[in-house]
mmCIF file of N, CA and C in Angstrom:
data_model
loop_
_atom_site.group_PDB
_atom_site.id
_atom_site.type_symbol
_atom_site.label_atom_id
_atom_site.label_comp_id
_atom_site.label_asym_id
_atom_site.label_seq_id
_atom_site.Cartn_x
_atom_site.Cartn_y
_atom_site.Cartn_z
ATOM 1 N N MET A 1 -15.327 164.199 -39.026
ATOM 2 C CA MET A 1 -16.538 163.520 -39.408
ATOM 3 C C MET A 1 -16.582 163.238 -40.913
ATOM 4 N N ARG A 2 -16.030 164.122 -41.712
ATOM 5 C CA ARG A 2 -16.052 163.886 -43.155
ATOM 6 C C ARG A 2 -15.320 162.604 -43.521
ATOM 7 N N VAL A 3 -14.182 162.364 -42.884
ATOM 8 C CA VAL A 3 -13.427 161.155 -43.180
ATOM 9 C C VAL A 3 -14.249 159.927 -42.803
ATOM 10 N N LEU A 4 -14.901 159.952 -41.660
ATOM 11 C CA LEU A 4 -15.724 158.837 -41.219
ATOM 12 C C LEU A 4 -16.864 158.586 -42.203
ATOM 13 N N ASN A 5 -17.521 159.648 -42.648
ATOM 14 C CA ASN A 5 -18.607 159.482 -43.614
ATOM 15 C C ASN A 5 -18.095 158.910 -44.933
ATOM 16 N N LYS A 6 -16.927 159.375 -45.374
ATOM 17 C CA LYS A 6 -16.360 158.843 -46.606
ATOM 18 C C LYS A 6 -16.015 157.369 -46.438
ATOM 19 N N GLN A 7 -15.487 157.012 -45.262
ATOM 20 C CA GLN A 7 -15.164 155.617 -45.030
ATOM 21 C C GLN A 7 -16.431 154.775 -45.028
ATOM 22 N N ARG A 8 -17.478 155.263 -44.424
ATOM 23 C CA ARG A 8 -18.727 154.510 -44.413
ATOM 24 C C ARG A 8 -19.267 154.349 -45.825
ATOM 25 N N LYS A 9 -19.208 155.430 -46.594
ATOM 26 C CA LYS A 9 -19.681 155.344 -47.968
ATOM 27 C C LYS A 9 -18.841 154.337 -48.745
ATOM 28 N N SER A 10 -17.540 154.403 -48.583
ATOM 29 C CA SER A 10 -16.662 153.466 -49.260
ATOM 30 C C SER A 10 -16.960 152.045 -48.817
ATOM 31 N N HIS A 11 -17.170 151.868 -47.515
ATOM 32 C CA HIS A 11 -17.475 150.531 -47.003
ATOM 33 C C HIS A 11 -18.774 150.007 -47.599
ATOM 34 N N SER A 12 -19.764 150.862 -47.733
ATOM 35 C CA SER A 12 -21.035 150.394 -48.301
ATOM 36 C C SER A 12 -20.867 150.033 -49.772
ATOM 37 N N ASN A 13 -20.007 150.743 -50.495
ATOM 38 C CA ASN A 13 -19.755 150.385 -51.888
ATOM 39 C C ASN A 13 -19.077 149.030 -51.986
ATOM 40 N N VAL A 14 -18.155 148.763 -51.066
ATOM 41 C CA VAL A 14 -17.485 147.467 -51.054
ATOM 42 C C VAL A 14 -18.500 146.369 -50.772
ATOM 43 N N THR A 15 -19.411 146.629 -49.853
ATOM 44 C CA THR A 15 -20.430 145.643 -49.534
ATOM 45 C C THR A 15 -21.277 145.331 -50.754
ATOM 46 N N VAL A 16 -21.650 146.359 -51.508
ATOM 47 C CA VAL A 16 -22.430 146.133 -52.723
ATOM 48 C C VAL A 16 -21.624 145.295 -53.700
ATOM 49 N N GLY A 17 -20.328 145.612 -53.859
ATOM 50 C CA GLY A 17 -19.475 144.867 -54.762
ATOM 51 C C GLY A 17 -19.360 143.410 -54.358
ATOM 52 N N ILE A 18 -19.219 143.154 -53.075
ATOM 53 C CA ILE A 18 -19.117 141.782 -52.602
ATOM 54 C C ILE A 18 -20.416 141.043 -52.850
ATOM 55 N N GLY A 19 -21.549 141.691 -52.608
ATOM 56 C CA GLY A 19 -22.839 141.055 -52.868
ATOM 57 C C GLY A 19 -22.988 140.681 -54.321
ATOM 58 N N TRP A 20 -22.578 141.557 -55.214
ATOM 59 C CA TRP A 20 -22.633 141.274 -56.646
ATOM 60 C C TRP A 20 -21.723 140.102 -56.986
ATOM 61 N N ARG A 21 -20.530 140.095 -56.398
ATOM 62 C CA ARG A 21 -19.596 139.013 -56.680
ATOM 63 C C ARG A 21 -20.137 137.679 -56.193
ATOM 64 N N LEU A 22 -20.709 137.685 -55.001
ATOM 65 C CA LEU A 22 -21.274 136.454 -54.470
ATOM 66 C C LEU A 22 -22.412 135.967 -55.361
ATOM 67 N N ARG A 23 -23.265 136.888 -55.782
ATOM 68 C CA ARG A 23 -24.383 136.524 -56.655
ATOM 69 C C ARG A 23 -23.862 135.972 -57.973
ATOM 70 N N SER A 24 -22.827 136.593 -58.527
ATOM 71 C CA SER A 24 -22.259 136.109 -59.787
ATOM 72 C C SER A 24 -21.664 134.721 -59.621
ATOM 73 N N ALA A 25 -21.019 134.474 -58.480
ATOM 74 C CA ALA A 25 -20.428 133.156 -58.246
ATOM 75 C C ALA A 25 -21.509 132.089 -58.168
ATOM 76 N N VAL A 26 -22.623 132.414 -57.535
ATOM 77 C CA VAL A 26 -23.726 131.459 -57.432
ATOM 78 C C VAL A 26 -24.335 131.215 -58.808
ATOM 79 N N ILE A 27 -24.499 132.269 -59.598
ATOM 80 C CA ILE A 27 -25.043 132.122 -60.952
ATOM 81 C C ILE A 27 -24.104 131.263 -61.793
ATOM 82 N N ALA A 28 -22.809 131.547 -61.699
ATOM 83 C CA ALA A 28 -21.832 130.777 -62.467
ATOM 84 C C ALA A 28 -21.883 129.313 -62.067
ATOM 85 N N SER A 29 -22.000 129.068 -60.781
ATOM 86 C CA SER A 29 -22.064 127.698 -60.305
ATOM 87 C C SER A 29 -23.282 126.981 -60.868
ATOM 88 N N ALA A 30 -24.408 127.653 -60.872
ATOM 89 C CA ALA A 30 -25.633 127.042 -61.392
ATOM 90 C C ALA A 30 -25.505 126.751 -62.885
ATOM 91 N N LEU A 31 -24.804 127.608 -63.606
ATOM 92 C CA LEU A 31 -24.634 127.398 -65.040
ATOM 93 C C LEU A 31 -23.686 126.250 -65.349
ATOM 94 N N LEU A 32 -22.653 126.115 -64.538
ATOM 95 C CA LEU A 32 -21.593 125.181 -64.858
ATOM 96 C C LEU A 32 -21.762 123.809 -64.229
ATOM 97 N N SER A 33 -22.779 123.643 -63.434
ATOM 98 C CA SER A 33 -22.890 122.386 -62.719
ATOM 99 C C SER A 33 -24.342 121.944 -62.625
ATOM 100 N N ASN A 34 -24.556 120.654 -62.660
ATOM 101 C CA ASN A 34 -25.889 120.120 -62.451
ATOM 102 C C ASN A 34 -26.147 119.852 -60.984
ATOM 103 N N THR A 35 -25.125 120.039 -60.158
ATOM 104 C CA THR A 35 -25.260 119.825 -58.729
ATOM 105 C C THR A 35 -25.668 121.130 -58.064
ATOM 106 N N PRO A 36 -26.059 121.077 -56.792
ATOM 107 C CA PRO A 36 -26.421 122.314 -56.102
ATOM 108 C C PRO A 36 -25.280 123.333 -56.153
ATOM 109 N N ALA A 37 -25.647 124.613 -56.127
ATOM 110 C CA ALA A 37 -24.671 125.691 -56.256
ATOM 111 C C ALA A 37 -23.634 125.624 -55.147
ATOM 112 N N SER A 38 -22.379 125.515 -55.543
ATOM 113 C CA SER A 38 -21.264 125.582 -54.619
ATOM 114 C C SER A 38 -20.048 125.991 -55.426
ATOM 115 N N ALA A 39 -19.191 126.771 -54.830
ATOM 116 C CA ALA A 39 -18.030 127.279 -55.547
ATOM 117 C C ALA A 39 -16.952 126.207 -55.622
ATOM 118 N N ASP A 40 -16.419 126.000 -56.801
ATOM 119 C CA ASP A 40 -15.248 125.158 -56.968
ATOM 120 C C ASP A 40 -14.278 125.932 -57.847
ATOM 121 N N GLY A 41 -13.191 125.289 -58.246
ATOM 122 C CA GLY A 41 -12.174 125.976 -59.029
ATOM 123 C C GLY A 41 -12.690 126.544 -60.330
ATOM 124 N N LEU A 42 -13.574 125.819 -60.993
ATOM 125 C CA LEU A 42 -14.119 126.297 -62.264
ATOM 126 C C LEU A 42 -15.020 127.510 -62.057
ATOM 127 N N ASP A 43 -15.831 127.482 -61.012
ATOM 128 C CA ASP A 43 -16.700 128.621 -60.724
ATOM 129 C C ASP A 43 -15.875 129.879 -60.475
ATOM 130 N N THR A 44 -14.828 129.724 -59.683
ATOM 131 C CA THR A 44 -13.958 130.861 -59.368
ATOM 132 C C THR A 44 -13.278 131.384 -60.629
ATOM 133 N N ALA A 45 -12.747 130.477 -61.430
ATOM 134 C CA ALA A 45 -12.066 130.882 -62.660
ATOM 135 C C ALA A 45 -13.024 131.593 -63.613
ATOM 136 N N TYR A 46 -14.238 131.087 -63.704
ATOM 137 C CA TYR A 46 -15.253 131.703 -64.564
ATOM 138 C C TYR A 46 -15.575 133.109 -64.080
ATOM 139 N N PHE A 47 -15.793 133.252 -62.798
ATOM 140 C CA PHE A 47 -16.085 134.564 -62.236
ATOM 141 C C PHE A 47 -14.927 135.533 -62.486
ATOM 142 N N LEU A 48 -13.708 135.090 -62.234
ATOM 143 C CA LEU A 48 -12.548 135.960 -62.433
ATOM 144 C C LEU A 48 -12.387 136.352 -63.902
ATOM 145 N N ALA A 49 -12.705 135.446 -64.802
ATOM 146 C CA ALA A 49 -12.565 135.737 -66.233
ATOM 147 C C ALA A 49 -13.616 136.730 -66.727
ATOM 148 N N MET A 50 -14.744 136.816 -66.031
ATOM 149 C CA MET A 50 -15.781 137.776 -66.432
ATOM 150 C C MET A 50 -15.388 139.215 -66.092
ATOM 151 N N GLN A 51 -14.558 139.398 -65.080
ATOM 152 C CA GLN A 51 -14.224 140.738 -64.624
ATOM 153 C C GLN A 51 -13.483 141.574 -65.671
ATOM 154 N N PRO A 52 -12.426 141.045 -66.297
ATOM 155 C CA PRO A 52 -11.763 141.841 -67.344
ATOM 156 C C PRO A 52 -12.697 142.199 -68.493
ATOM 157 N N TYR A 53 -13.614 141.286 -68.831
ATOM 158 C CA TYR A 53 -14.567 141.587 -69.900
ATOM 159 C C TYR A 53 -15.390 142.824 -69.546
ATOM 160 N N ALA A 54 -15.887 142.868 -68.319
ATOM 161 C CA ALA A 54 -16.701 144.009 -67.890
ATOM 162 C C ALA A 54 -15.899 145.302 -67.992
ATOM 163 N N VAL A 55 -14.643 145.262 -67.577
ATOM 164 C CA VAL A 55 -13.789 146.459 -67.634
ATOM 165 C C VAL A 55 -13.495 146.837 -69.082
ATOM 166 N N LEU A 56 -13.130 145.852 -69.899
ATOM 167 C CA LEU A 56 -12.830 146.138 -71.304
ATOM 168 C C LEU A 56 -14.038 146.733 -72.022
ATOM 169 N N LYS A 57 -15.218 146.189 -71.768
ATOM 170 C CA LYS A 57 -16.409 146.694 -72.445
ATOM 171 C C LYS A 57 -16.776 148.082 -71.926
ATOM 172 N N ARG A 58 -16.720 148.285 -70.617
ATOM 173 C CA ARG A 58 -17.024 149.618 -70.083
ATOM 174 C C ARG A 58 -16.064 150.654 -70.628
ATOM 175 N N ALA A 59 -14.784 150.302 -70.704
ATOM 176 C CA ALA A 59 -13.789 151.241 -71.234
ATOM 177 C C ALA A 59 -14.042 151.521 -72.712
ATOM 178 N N SER A 60 -14.520 150.532 -73.420
ATOM 179 C CA SER A 60 -14.859 150.718 -74.825
ATOM 180 C C SER A 60 -16.042 151.667 -74.973
ATOM 181 N N VAL A 61 -17.076 151.414 -74.203
ATOM 182 C CA VAL A 61 -18.295 152.219 -74.293
ATOM 183 C C VAL A 61 -18.052 153.638 -73.769
ATOM 184 N N ALA A 62 -17.419 153.748 -72.616
ATOM 185 C CA ALA A 62 -17.294 155.051 -71.960
ATOM 186 C C ALA A 62 -16.085 155.864 -72.414
ATOM 187 N N CYS A 63 -14.985 155.188 -72.717
ATOM 188 C CA CYS A 63 -13.732 155.907 -72.976
ATOM 189 C C CYS A 63 -13.238 155.788 -74.414
ATOM 190 N N GLY A 64 -13.988 155.081 -75.245
ATOM 191 C CA GLY A 64 -13.580 154.960 -76.640
ATOM 192 C C GLY A 64 -12.420 154.009 -76.873
ATOM 193 N N LYS A 65 -12.160 153.102 -75.942
ATOM 194 C CA LYS A 65 -11.112 152.098 -76.142
ATOM 195 C C LYS A 65 -11.569 151.146 -77.245
ATOM 196 N N PRO A 66 -10.631 150.425 -77.850
ATOM 197 C CA PRO A 66 -10.985 149.565 -78.998
ATOM 198 C C PRO A 66 -12.054 148.522 -78.662
ATOM 199 N N ILE A 67 -13.110 148.502 -79.445
ATOM 200 C CA ILE A 67 -14.205 147.549 -79.262
ATOM 201 C C ILE A 67 -13.719 146.114 -79.484
ATOM 202 N N GLU A 68 -12.717 145.965 -80.340
ATOM 203 C CA GLU A 68 -12.203 144.637 -80.660
ATOM 204 C C GLU A 68 -11.693 143.914 -79.423
ATOM 205 N N GLU A 69 -11.208 144.668 -78.428
ATOM 206 C CA GLU A 69 -10.658 144.042 -77.230
ATOM 207 C C GLU A 69 -11.715 143.228 -76.486
ATOM 208 N N HIS A 70 -12.856 143.855 -76.194
ATOM 209 C CA HIS A 70 -13.850 143.106 -75.423
ATOM 210 C C HIS A 70 -14.564 142.059 -76.278
ATOM 211 N N VAL A 71 -14.719 142.324 -77.564
ATOM 212 C CA VAL A 71 -15.366 141.340 -78.437
ATOM 213 C C VAL A 71 -14.497 140.077 -78.542
ATOM 214 N N ALA A 72 -13.207 140.258 -78.787
ATOM 215 C CA ALA A 72 -12.296 139.118 -78.886
ATOM 216 C C ALA A 72 -12.183 138.390 -77.546
ATOM 217 N N TYR A 73 -12.163 139.148 -76.463
ATOM 218 C CA TYR A 73 -12.071 138.531 -75.133
ATOM 219 C C TYR A 73 -13.285 137.644 -74.874
ATOM 220 N N LYS A 74 -14.468 138.146 -75.170
ATOM 221 C CA LYS A 74 -15.680 137.356 -74.933
ATOM 222 C C LYS A 74 -15.695 136.106 -75.815
ATOM 223 N N GLN A 75 -15.273 136.231 -77.066
ATOM 224 C CA GLN A 75 -15.230 135.069 -77.959
ATOM 225 C C GLN A 75 -14.298 133.996 -77.399
ATOM 226 N N ARG A 76 -13.137 134.420 -76.908
ATOM 227 C CA ARG A 76 -12.189 133.459 -76.337
ATOM 228 C C ARG A 76 -12.743 132.845 -75.065
ATOM 229 N N LEU A 77 -13.402 133.653 -74.251
ATOM 230 C CA LEU A 77 -14.001 133.165 -73.016
ATOM 231 C C LEU A 77 -15.047 132.094 -73.315
ATOM 232 N N LEU A 78 -15.921 132.370 -74.262
ATOM 233 C CA LEU A 78 -16.955 131.400 -74.631
ATOM 234 C C LEU A 78 -16.359 130.150 -75.276
ATOM 235 N N GLU A 79 -15.306 130.327 -76.046
ATOM 236 C CA GLU A 79 -14.643 129.173 -76.661
ATOM 237 C C GLU A 79 -14.075 128.248 -75.582
ATOM 238 N N ILE A 80 -13.470 128.820 -74.578
ATOM 239 C CA ILE A 80 -12.942 128.017 -73.473
ATOM 240 C C ILE A 80 -14.079 127.317 -72.740
ATOM 241 N N LEU A 81 -15.143 128.052 -72.458
ATOM 242 C CA LEU A 81 -16.279 127.474 -71.739
ATOM 243 C C LEU A 81 -16.951 126.353 -72.520
ATOM 244 N N SER A 82 -16.850 126.398 -73.828
ATOM 245 C CA SER A 82 -17.488 125.350 -74.638
ATOM 246 C C SER A 82 -16.885 123.976 -74.368
ATOM 247 N N GLY A 83 -15.732 123.939 -73.726
ATOM 248 C CA GLY A 83 -15.119 122.667 -73.365
ATOM 249 C C GLY A 83 -15.718 122.029 -72.119
ATOM 250 N N VAL A 84 -16.619 122.740 -71.450
ATOM 251 C CA VAL A 84 -17.268 122.201 -70.258
ATOM 252 C C VAL A 84 -18.455 121.350 -70.695
ATOM 253 N N PRO A 85 -18.479 120.094 -70.255
ATOM 254 C CA PRO A 85 -19.616 119.247 -70.635
ATOM 255 C C PRO A 85 -20.945 119.833 -70.153
ATOM 256 N N ASP A 86 -21.944 119.754 -70.981
ATOM 257 C CA ASP A 86 -23.309 120.166 -70.630
ATOM 258 C C ASP A 86 -23.468 121.656 -70.316
ATOM 259 N N ILE A 87 -22.594 122.496 -70.828
ATOM 260 C CA ILE A 87 -22.751 123.929 -70.554
ATOM 261 C C ILE A 87 -23.722 124.536 -71.569
ATOM 262 N N ASP A 88 -24.492 125.473 -71.101
ATOM 263 C CA ASP A 88 -25.391 126.237 -71.955
ATOM 264 C C ASP A 88 -24.642 127.514 -72.349
ATOM 265 N N ILE A 89 -24.075 127.537 -73.532
ATOM 266 C CA ILE A 89 -23.250 128.664 -73.981
ATOM 267 C C ILE A 89 -24.061 129.947 -74.063
ATOM 268 N N ARG A 90 -25.311 129.844 -74.487
ATOM 269 C CA ARG A 90 -26.151 131.049 -74.551
ATOM 270 C C ARG A 90 -26.357 131.638 -73.168
ATOM 271 N N ALA A 91 -26.604 130.790 -72.190
ATOM 272 C CA ALA A 91 -26.770 131.273 -70.815
ATOM 273 C C ALA A 91 -25.466 131.865 -70.297
ATOM 274 N N ALA A 92 -24.344 131.245 -70.638
ATOM 275 C CA ALA A 92 -23.046 131.776 -70.225
ATOM 276 C C ALA A 92 -22.807 133.144 -70.852
ATOM 277 N N SER A 93 -23.157 133.292 -72.126
ATOM 278 C CA SER A 93 -23.003 134.576 -72.811
ATOM 279 C C SER A 93 -23.859 135.650 -72.148
ATOM 280 N N ARG A 94 -25.087 135.287 -71.792
ATOM 281 C CA ARG A 94 -25.960 136.242 -71.097
ATOM 282 C C ARG A 94 -25.379 136.611 -69.729
ATOM 283 N N ASP A 95 -24.804 135.634 -69.046
ATOM 284 C CA ASP A 95 -24.216 135.882 -67.737
ATOM 285 C C ASP A 95 -23.017 136.831 -67.836
ATOM 286 N N ILE A 96 -22.224 136.658 -68.873
ATOM 287 C CA ILE A 96 -21.068 137.532 -69.093
ATOM 288 C C ILE A 96 -21.548 138.957 -69.361
ATOM 289 N N GLU A 97 -22.583 139.100 -70.174
ATOM 290 C CA GLU A 97 -23.141 140.430 -70.433
ATOM 291 C C GLU A 97 -23.753 141.019 -69.167
ATOM 292 N N GLN A 98 -24.347 140.172 -68.340
ATOM 293 C CA GLN A 98 -24.904 140.645 -67.071
ATOM 294 C C GLN A 98 -23.798 141.170 -66.162
ATOM 295 N N ALA A 99 -22.624 140.540 -66.207
ATOM 296 C CA ALA A 99 -21.486 141.038 -65.421
ATOM 297 C C ALA A 99 -21.120 142.452 -65.864
ATOM 298 N N TYR A 100 -21.134 142.676 -67.171
ATOM 299 C CA TYR A 100 -20.884 144.027 -67.692
ATOM 300 C C TYR A 100 -21.984 144.991 -67.238
ATOM 301 N N GLN A 101 -23.242 144.588 -67.384
ATOM 302 C CA GLN A 101 -24.360 145.455 -67.013
ATOM 303 C C GLN A 101 -24.284 145.848 -65.535
ATOM 304 N N THR A 102 -23.957 144.885 -64.694
ATOM 305 C CA THR A 102 -23.853 145.154 -63.266
ATOM 306 C C THR A 102 -22.699 146.105 -62.990
ATOM 307 N N ASP A 103 -21.562 145.859 -63.633
ATOM 308 C CA ASP A 103 -20.403 146.732 -63.455
ATOM 309 C C ASP A 103 -20.724 148.144 -63.928
ATOM 310 N N ALA A 104 -21.401 148.251 -65.062
ATOM 311 C CA ALA A 104 -21.773 149.565 -65.590
ATOM 312 C C ALA A 104 -22.790 150.247 -64.688
ATOM 313 N N HIS A 105 -23.711 149.483 -64.146
ATOM 314 C CA HIS A 105 -24.709 150.046 -63.239
ATOM 315 C C HIS A 105 -24.045 150.579 -61.967
ATOM 316 N N LEU A 106 -23.108 149.830 -61.432
ATOM 317 C CA LEU A 106 -22.433 150.244 -60.202
ATOM 318 C C LEU A 106 -21.452 151.381 -60.442
ATOM 319 N N GLY A 107 -20.742 151.340 -61.577
ATOM 320 C CA GLY A 107 -19.701 152.322 -61.832
ATOM 321 C C GLY A 107 -20.094 153.448 -62.765
ATOM 322 N N GLY A 108 -21.207 153.303 -63.442
ATOM 323 C CA GLY A 108 -21.640 154.326 -64.376
ATOM 324 C C GLY A 108 -20.993 154.158 -65.743
ATOM 325 N N LEU A 109 -21.447 154.964 -66.667
ATOM 326 C CA LEU A 109 -20.934 154.900 -68.031
ATOM 327 C C LEU A 109 -20.087 156.110 -68.394
ATOM 328 N N ASP A 110 -19.609 156.828 -67.385
ATOM 329 C CA ASP A 110 -18.706 157.939 -67.624
ATOM 330 C C ASP A 110 -17.272 157.421 -67.664
ATOM 331 N N CYS A 111 -16.455 158.077 -68.434
ATOM 332 C CA CYS A 111 -15.038 157.724 -68.510
ATOM 333 C C CYS A 111 -14.319 158.394 -67.344
ATOM 334 N N THR A 112 -14.264 157.695 -66.235
ATOM 335 C CA THR A 112 -13.660 158.243 -65.022
ATOM 336 C C THR A 112 -12.200 157.828 -64.913
ATOM 337 N N ASP A 113 -11.488 158.501 -64.023
ATOM 338 C CA ASP A 113 -10.109 158.110 -63.749
ATOM 339 C C ASP A 113 -10.059 156.694 -63.193
ATOM 340 N N GLY A 114 -11.041 156.351 -62.355
ATOM 341 C CA GLY A 114 -11.090 155.010 -61.786
ATOM 342 C C GLY A 114 -11.246 153.933 -62.847
ATOM 343 N N LEU A 115 -12.127 154.177 -63.809
ATOM 344 C CA LEU A 115 -12.321 153.212 -64.893
ATOM 345 C C LEU A 115 -11.054 153.103 -65.733
ATOM 346 N N GLN A 116 -10.437 154.228 -66.029
ATOM 347 C CA GLN A 116 -9.207 154.198 -66.813
ATOM 348 C C GLN A 116 -8.092 153.469 -66.065
ATOM 349 N N ASP A 117 -8.049 153.631 -64.739
ATOM 350 C CA ASP A 117 -7.064 152.904 -63.935
ATOM 351 C C ASP A 117 -7.323 151.401 -63.978
ATOM 352 N N ARG A 118 -8.597 150.998 -63.851
ATOM 353 C CA ARG A 118 -8.939 149.580 -63.921
ATOM 354 C C ARG A 118 -8.569 149.011 -65.289
ATOM 355 N N TYR A 119 -8.867 149.752 -66.344
ATOM 356 C CA TYR A 119 -8.527 149.326 -67.700
ATOM 357 C C TYR A 119 -7.013 149.136 -67.828
ATOM 358 N N LYS A 120 -6.273 150.109 -67.343
ATOM 359 C CA LYS A 120 -4.811 150.050 -67.412
ATOM 360 C C LYS A 120 -4.290 148.826 -66.652
ATOM 361 N N GLN A 121 -4.862 148.547 -65.488
ATOM 362 C CA GLN A 121 -4.441 147.380 -64.698
ATOM 363 C C GLN A 121 -4.717 146.076 -65.447
ATOM 364 N N VAL A 122 -5.879 145.984 -66.074
ATOM 365 C CA VAL A 122 -6.222 144.779 -66.832
ATOM 366 C C VAL A 122 -5.235 144.581 -67.977
ATOM 367 N N ILE A 123 -4.928 145.639 -68.689
ATOM 368 C CA ILE A 123 -4.019 145.546 -69.835
ATOM 369 C C ILE A 123 -2.601 145.223 -69.370
ATOM 370 N N GLU A 124 -2.128 145.913 -68.327
ATOM 371 C CA GLU A 124 -0.767 145.688 -67.844
ATOM 372 C C GLU A 124 -0.597 144.289 -67.263
ATOM 373 N N ARG A 125 -1.594 143.808 -66.575
ATOM 374 C CA ARG A 125 -1.546 142.479 -65.973
ATOM 375 C C ARG A 125 -1.584 141.404 -67.049
ATOM 376 N N GLY A 126 -2.228 141.724 -68.136
ATOM 377 C CA GLY A 126 -2.351 140.784 -69.241
ATOM 378 C C GLY A 126 -3.737 140.163 -69.250
ATOM 379 N N ILE A 127 -4.473 140.389 -70.325
ATOM 380 C CA ILE A 127 -5.847 139.899 -70.378
ATOM 381 C C ILE A 127 -5.908 138.384 -70.540
ATOM 382 N N ASP A 128 -4.802 137.772 -70.905
ATOM 383 C CA ASP A 128 -4.789 136.324 -71.073
ATOM 384 C C ASP A 128 -4.712 135.580 -69.740
ATOM 385 N N ARG A 129 -4.275 136.237 -68.713
ATOM 386 C CA ARG A 129 -4.054 135.575 -67.426
ATOM 387 C C ARG A 129 -5.310 134.874 -66.902
ATOM 388 N N ASP A 130 -6.415 135.571 -66.862
ATOM 389 C CA ASP A 130 -7.649 134.979 -66.351
ATOM 390 C C ASP A 130 -8.200 133.925 -67.298
ATOM 391 N N LEU A 131 -8.010 134.131 -68.597
ATOM 392 C CA LEU A 131 -8.457 133.134 -69.569
ATOM 393 C C LEU A 131 -7.641 131.846 -69.451
ATOM 394 N N GLU A 132 -6.348 131.978 -69.201
ATOM 395 C CA GLU A 132 -5.499 130.802 -69.026
ATOM 396 C C GLU A 132 -5.912 130.020 -67.782
ATOM 397 N N TYR A 133 -6.204 130.728 -66.715
ATOM 398 C CA TYR A 133 -6.659 130.072 -65.491
ATOM 399 C C TYR A 133 -7.977 129.340 -65.739
ATOM 400 N N LEU A 134 -8.889 129.975 -66.446
ATOM 401 C CA LEU A 134 -10.162 129.333 -66.778
ATOM 402 C C LEU A 134 -9.923 128.087 -67.631
ATOM 403 N N ALA A 135 -9.055 128.185 -68.619
ATOM 404 C CA ALA A 135 -8.765 127.037 -69.485
ATOM 405 C C ALA A 135 -8.200 125.868 -68.674
ATOM 406 N N GLU A 136 -7.339 126.161 -67.708
ATOM 407 C CA GLU A 136 -6.794 125.111 -66.842
ATOM 408 C C GLU A 136 -7.909 124.431 -66.050
ATOM 409 N N GLU A 137 -8.816 125.226 -65.514
ATOM 410 C CA GLU A 137 -9.902 124.663 -64.719
ATOM 411 C C GLU A 137 -10.881 123.860 -65.582
ATOM 412 N N VAL A 138 -11.087 124.289 -66.823
ATOM 413 C CA VAL A 138 -11.932 123.524 -67.736
ATOM 414 C C VAL A 138 -11.277 122.164 -68.011
ATOM 415 N N LEU A 139 -9.967 122.175 -68.241
ATOM 416 C CA LEU A 139 -9.257 120.905 -68.447
ATOM 417 C C LEU A 139 -9.352 120.014 -67.209
ATOM 418 N N ASN A 140 -9.210 120.602 -66.041
ATOM 419 C CA ASN A 140 -9.354 119.831 -64.803
ATOM 420 C C ASN A 140 -10.741 119.202 -64.713
ATOM 421 N N ARG A 141 -11.769 119.962 -65.064
ATOM 422 C CA ARG A 141 -13.134 119.444 -65.040
ATOM 423 C C ARG A 141 -13.304 118.315 -66.046
ATOM 424 N N GLN A 142 -12.718 118.476 -67.226
ATOM 425 C CA GLN A 142 -12.806 117.433 -68.244
ATOM 426 C C GLN A 142 -12.137 116.137 -67.766
ATOM 427 N N HIS A 143 -10.980 116.258 -67.116
ATOM 428 C CA HIS A 143 -10.267 115.083 -66.623
ATOM 429 C C HIS A 143 -11.046 114.397 -65.500
ATOM 430 N N ARG A 144 -11.696 115.159 -64.653
ATOM 431 C CA ARG A 144 -12.484 114.574 -63.566
ATOM 432 C C ARG A 144 -13.715 113.848 -64.111
ATOM 433 N N ASN A 145 -14.256 114.324 -65.219
ATOM 434 C CA ASN A 145 -15.462 113.717 -65.792
ATOM 435 C C ASN A 145 -15.182 112.512 -66.675
ATOM 436 N N GLN A 146 -13.932 112.218 -66.941
ATOM 437 C CA GLN A 146 -13.612 111.074 -67.815
ATOM 438 C C GLN A 146 -13.652 109.780 -67.052
#
């Protein structure tokens, strides 16, 4: 029974995570488009690019990792987003911070092994990967709007 209860608890955590992700995708869509909310390549890239920021900032706050990492990441993220026509950069910045707040709320502000593992994965995978994907999608959006 303990294994079943742990699986149920784990499943409910995944459900919460998916709900947050879906909500973030809808918010991103509303920010990046004047059309009704629907996911496209730019929305997905934006959502994916917010995730490393949340991990970098949580690791900075909870584990004492370098603050420069998440600050520089957010600056680059916003710089890329500034290439999207009609984007509200202030709203995008608030949305990125909300991604961190949600991640911190769900995962806590303790320096856990799980957080350190996520941080390590982000660093090993390369923090530029998601930013490069976002930059490609911004260019695609610019070409479609010309």
